[in-house]
Amino acid sequence: MSKVVAELKYSAEHEWVAVDGSGPVGIGISAVAADALGDIVYVDLPEVGSSVTAGETCGEVESTKSVSDLYAPVTGEVVAVNDDVVSDPALINSDPYGAGWLFKVAVTAEGPLLSAEEYAAANGGEL
């Protein structure tokens, strides 16, 4: 069973959001999604300075199995992109909640987010 981190919030589309109230939030994809995708070989992320809107596509993740859209779980301005994951997309598979983070957003509004418990129950993850 894929790990779900209790301290994070999640979108129904499998993105996680690290909200600590002290500034921009980190965003990535859950281990549930990474495991379902298989070996991730390419990511297309929004550019720093661009705006993302909760629930809308903002990039894509490509694996050896498929291509999946990346959805913004929050609305705001992208303030950082993880260049390490762009050059080595396998980081998403090996450490989806750490080195595999995707981008950071200065949030103006949150989309509908699930607690870790709700996400795990809906997607077969393990807290």
PDB file of C-alpha atoms in Angstrom:
ATOM      1  CA  MET A   1       0.000   0.000   0.000  1.00  0.00           C
ATOM      2  CA  SER A   2       1.261   3.489  -0.873  1.00  0.00           C
ATOM      3  CA  LYS A   3       2.196   5.914   1.878  1.00  0.00           C
ATOM      4  CA  VAL A   4       0.046   8.952   2.637  1.00  0.00           C
ATOM      5  CA  VAL A   5       1.679  11.624   4.819  1.00  0.00           C
ATOM      6  CA  ALA A   6      -0.629  12.760   7.627  1.00  0.00           C
ATOM      7  CA  GLU A   7       0.650  16.372   7.757  1.00  0.00           C
ATOM      8  CA  LEU A   8      -0.262  17.119   4.129  1.00  0.00           C
ATOM      9  CA  LYS A   9      -3.506  17.990   2.360  1.00  0.00           C
ATOM     10  CA  TYR A  10      -4.438  16.331  -0.928  1.00  0.00           C
ATOM     11  CA  SER A  11      -6.442  17.062  -4.065  1.00  0.00           C
ATOM     12  CA  ALA A  12      -8.787  14.499  -5.598  1.00  0.00           C
ATOM     13  CA  GLU A  13      -6.370  14.470  -8.579  1.00  0.00           C
ATOM     14  CA  HIS A  14      -3.519  13.134  -6.349  1.00  0.00           C
ATOM     15  CA  GLU A  15      -1.486  16.288  -5.750  1.00  0.00           C
ATOM     16  CA  TRP A  16      -0.285  16.979  -2.206  1.00  0.00           C
ATOM     17  CA  VAL A  17      -0.022  20.397  -0.586  1.00  0.00           C
ATOM     18  CA  ALA A  18       2.303  21.235   2.311  1.00  0.00           C
ATOM     19  CA  VAL A  19       0.519  24.038   4.171  1.00  0.00           C
ATOM     20  CA  ASP A  20       2.346  25.403   7.199  1.00  0.00           C
ATOM     21  CA  GLY A  21       0.931  28.923   7.226  1.00  0.00           C
ATOM     22  CA  SER A  22       4.327  30.620   6.919  1.00  0.00           C
ATOM     23  CA  GLY A  23       4.551  31.372   3.208  1.00  0.00           C
ATOM     24  CA  PRO A  24       4.488  29.594  -0.129  1.00  0.00           C
ATOM     25  CA  VAL A  25       3.171  26.030  -0.132  1.00  0.00           C
ATOM     26  CA  GLY A  26       5.009  23.057  -1.591  1.00  0.00           C
ATOM     27  CA  ILE A  27       3.194  20.887  -4.133  1.00  0.00           C
ATOM     28  CA  GLY A  28       3.932  17.406  -5.430  1.00  0.00           C
ATOM     29  CA  ILE A  29       2.167  14.208  -6.410  1.00  0.00           C
ATOM     30  CA  SER A  30       1.285  11.520  -3.920  1.00  0.00           C
ATOM     31  CA  ALA A  31       2.988   8.158  -3.606  1.00  0.00           C
ATOM     32  CA  VAL A  32      -0.377   6.632  -4.609  1.00  0.00           C
ATOM     33  CA  ALA A  33      -0.162   8.456  -7.959  1.00  0.00           C
ATOM     34  CA  ALA A  34       3.573   7.835  -8.403  1.00  0.00           C
ATOM     35  CA  ASP A  35       3.089   4.110  -7.787  1.00  0.00           C
ATOM     36  CA  ALA A  36       0.155   3.970 -10.217  1.00  0.00           C
ATOM     37  CA  LEU A  37       2.118   5.801 -12.913  1.00  0.00           C
ATOM     38  CA  GLY A  38       5.169   3.560 -12.666  1.00  0.00           C
ATOM     39  CA  ASP A  39       8.602   4.835 -13.706  1.00  0.00           C
ATOM     40  CA  ILE A  40       8.311   8.597 -14.254  1.00  0.00           C
ATOM     41  CA  VAL A  41      10.534   9.774 -17.102  1.00  0.00           C
ATOM     42  CA  TYR A  42       9.461  13.393 -17.778  1.00  0.00           C
ATOM     43  CA  VAL A  43       7.739  16.298 -16.022  1.00  0.00           C
ATOM     44  CA  ASP A  44       6.475  19.580 -17.443  1.00  0.00           C
ATOM     45  CA  LEU A  45       6.009  22.150 -14.670  1.00  0.00           C
ATOM     46  CA  PRO A  46       4.613  25.689 -14.627  1.00  0.00           C
ATOM     47  CA  GLU A  47       7.166  28.498 -14.914  1.00  0.00           C
ATOM     48  CA  VAL A  48       8.220  30.690 -12.001  1.00  0.00           C
ATOM     49  CA  GLY A  49       6.123  33.852 -12.121  1.00  0.00           C
ATOM     50  CA  SER A  50       3.176  32.171 -13.819  1.00  0.00           C
ATOM     51  CA  SER A  51      -0.251  31.926 -12.216  1.00  0.00           C
ATOM     52  CA  VAL A  52      -2.008  28.641 -11.511  1.00  0.00           C
ATOM     53  CA  THR A  53      -5.697  28.169 -10.786  1.00  0.00           C
ATOM     54  CA  ALA A  54      -7.034  25.485  -8.459  1.00  0.00           C
ATOM     55  CA  GLY A  55      -8.540  22.593 -10.401  1.00  0.00           C
ATOM     56  CA  GLU A  56      -6.960  23.551 -13.728  1.00  0.00           C
ATOM     57  CA  THR A  57      -4.095  21.795 -15.480  1.00  0.00           C
ATOM     58  CA  CYS A  58      -0.658  23.328 -14.973  1.00  0.00           C
ATOM     59  CA  GLY A  59       1.698  20.690 -16.365  1.00  0.00           C
ATOM     60  CA  GLU A  60       2.085  16.992 -16.994  1.00  0.00           C
ATOM     61  CA  VAL A  61       3.829  13.912 -15.726  1.00  0.00           C
ATOM     62  CA  GLU A  62       4.932  11.231 -18.181  1.00  0.00           C
ATOM     63  CA  SER A  63       5.793   7.679 -17.220  1.00  0.00           C
ATOM     64  CA  THR A  64       6.701   4.581 -19.162  1.00  0.00           C
ATOM     65  CA  LYS A  65       2.980   3.682 -18.918  1.00  0.00           C
ATOM     66  CA  SER A  66       1.128   6.942 -19.632  1.00  0.00           C
ATOM     67  CA  VAL A  67       0.962  10.725 -19.625  1.00  0.00           C
ATOM     68  CA  SER A  68      -1.078  12.379 -16.874  1.00  0.00           C
ATOM     69  CA  ASP A  69      -2.089  15.997 -16.443  1.00  0.00           C
ATOM     70  CA  LEU A  70      -0.876  17.829 -13.378  1.00  0.00           C
ATOM     71  CA  TYR A  71      -3.610  19.871 -11.697  1.00  0.00           C
ATOM     72  CA  ALA A  72      -3.075  22.889  -9.470  1.00  0.00           C
ATOM     73  CA  PRO A  73      -4.548  22.202  -6.017  1.00  0.00           C
ATOM     74  CA  VAL A  74      -4.366  25.927  -5.150  1.00  0.00           C
ATOM     75  CA  THR A  75      -4.614  29.300  -6.889  1.00  0.00           C
ATOM     76  CA  GLY A  76      -1.673  31.681  -6.831  1.00  0.00           C
ATOM     77  CA  GLU A  77       1.720  32.570  -8.282  1.00  0.00           C
ATOM     78  CA  VAL A  78       4.436  29.974  -8.833  1.00  0.00           C
ATOM     79  CA  VAL A  79       7.475  31.151  -6.845  1.00  0.00           C
ATOM     80  CA  ALA A  80       9.804  28.134  -7.223  1.00  0.00           C
ATOM     81  CA  VAL A  81      10.217  25.044  -9.387  1.00  0.00           C
ATOM     82  CA  ASN A  82      12.229  21.968  -8.429  1.00  0.00           C
ATOM     83  CA  ASP A  83      14.899  21.876 -11.143  1.00  0.00           C
ATOM     84  CA  ASP A  84      16.282  18.630  -9.686  1.00  0.00           C
ATOM     85  CA  VAL A  85      13.047  16.800 -10.472  1.00  0.00           C
ATOM     86  CA  VAL A  86      12.986  18.264 -14.002  1.00  0.00           C
ATOM     87  CA  SER A  87      16.448  16.839 -14.688  1.00  0.00           C
ATOM     88  CA  ASP A  88      15.774  13.589 -12.749  1.00  0.00           C
ATOM     89  CA  PRO A  89      12.015  12.798 -12.782  1.00  0.00           C
ATOM     90  CA  ALA A  90      12.666   9.456 -11.038  1.00  0.00           C
ATOM     91  CA  LEU A  91      12.945  11.474  -7.795  1.00  0.00           C
ATOM     92  CA  ILE A  92       9.141  11.528  -7.808  1.00  0.00           C
ATOM     93  CA  ASN A  93       9.110   7.727  -7.580  1.00  0.00           C
ATOM     94  CA  SER A  94      11.876   7.448  -4.996  1.00  0.00           C
ATOM     95  CA  ASP A  95      10.880  10.341  -2.699  1.00  0.00           C
ATOM     96  CA  PRO A  96       7.492  11.846  -3.678  1.00  0.00           C
ATOM     97  CA  TYR A  97       7.103  13.787  -0.416  1.00  0.00           C
ATOM     98  CA  GLY A  98      10.700  15.010  -0.143  1.00  0.00           C
ATOM     99  CA  ALA A  99      13.210  15.468  -2.966  1.00  0.00           C
ATOM    100  CA  GLY A 100      10.400  14.803  -5.489  1.00  0.00           C
ATOM    101  CA  TRP A 101       8.425  17.993  -4.725  1.00  0.00           C
ATOM    102  CA  LEU A 102       7.377  19.815  -7.889  1.00  0.00           C
ATOM    103  CA  PHE A 103       6.790  23.528  -7.310  1.00  0.00           C
ATOM    104  CA  LYS A 104       5.871  26.156  -4.718  1.00  0.00           C
ATOM    105  CA  VAL A 105       3.003  28.627  -4.862  1.00  0.00           C
ATOM    106  CA  ALA A 106       2.218  31.888  -3.060  1.00  0.00           C
ATOM    107  CA  VAL A 107      -1.427  30.981  -2.431  1.00  0.00           C
ATOM    108  CA  THR A 108      -4.345  33.340  -2.897  1.00  0.00           C
ATOM    109  CA  ALA A 109      -7.006  30.586  -2.604  1.00  0.00           C
ATOM    110  CA  GLU A 110      -7.135  26.864  -1.890  1.00  0.00           C
ATOM    111  CA  GLY A 111      -9.083  24.471  -4.056  1.00  0.00           C
ATOM    112  CA  PRO A 112     -11.118  21.677  -2.491  1.00  0.00           C
ATOM    113  CA  LEU A 113      -8.570  19.698  -0.484  1.00  0.00           C
ATOM    114  CA  LEU A 114      -8.849  16.418   1.397  1.00  0.00           C
ATOM    115  CA  SER A 115      -7.290  15.531   4.708  1.00  0.00           C
ATOM    116  CA  ALA A 116      -4.752  12.710   4.681  1.00  0.00           C
ATOM    117  CA  GLU A 117      -7.366  10.412   6.230  1.00  0.00           C
ATOM    118  CA  GLU A 118      -9.957  11.264   3.556  1.00  0.00           C
ATOM    119  CA  TYR A 119      -7.421  10.853   0.741  1.00  0.00           C
ATOM    120  CA  ALA A 120      -6.142   7.521   2.087  1.00  0.00           C
ATOM    121  CA  ALA A 121      -9.688   6.167   2.496  1.00  0.00           C
ATOM    122  CA  ALA A 122     -10.652   7.179  -1.052  1.00  0.00           C
ATOM    123  CA  ASN A 123      -7.467   5.924  -2.729  1.00  0.00           C
ATOM    124  CA  GLY A 124      -6.293   2.912  -0.744  1.00  0.00           C
ATOM    125  CA  GLY A 125      -3.297   4.677   0.764  1.00  0.00           C
ATOM    126  CA  GLU A 126      -1.743   3.967   4.143  1.00  0.00           C
ATOM    127  CA  LEU A 127      -1.126   6.635   6.787  1.00  0.00           C
TER     128      LEU A 127
END
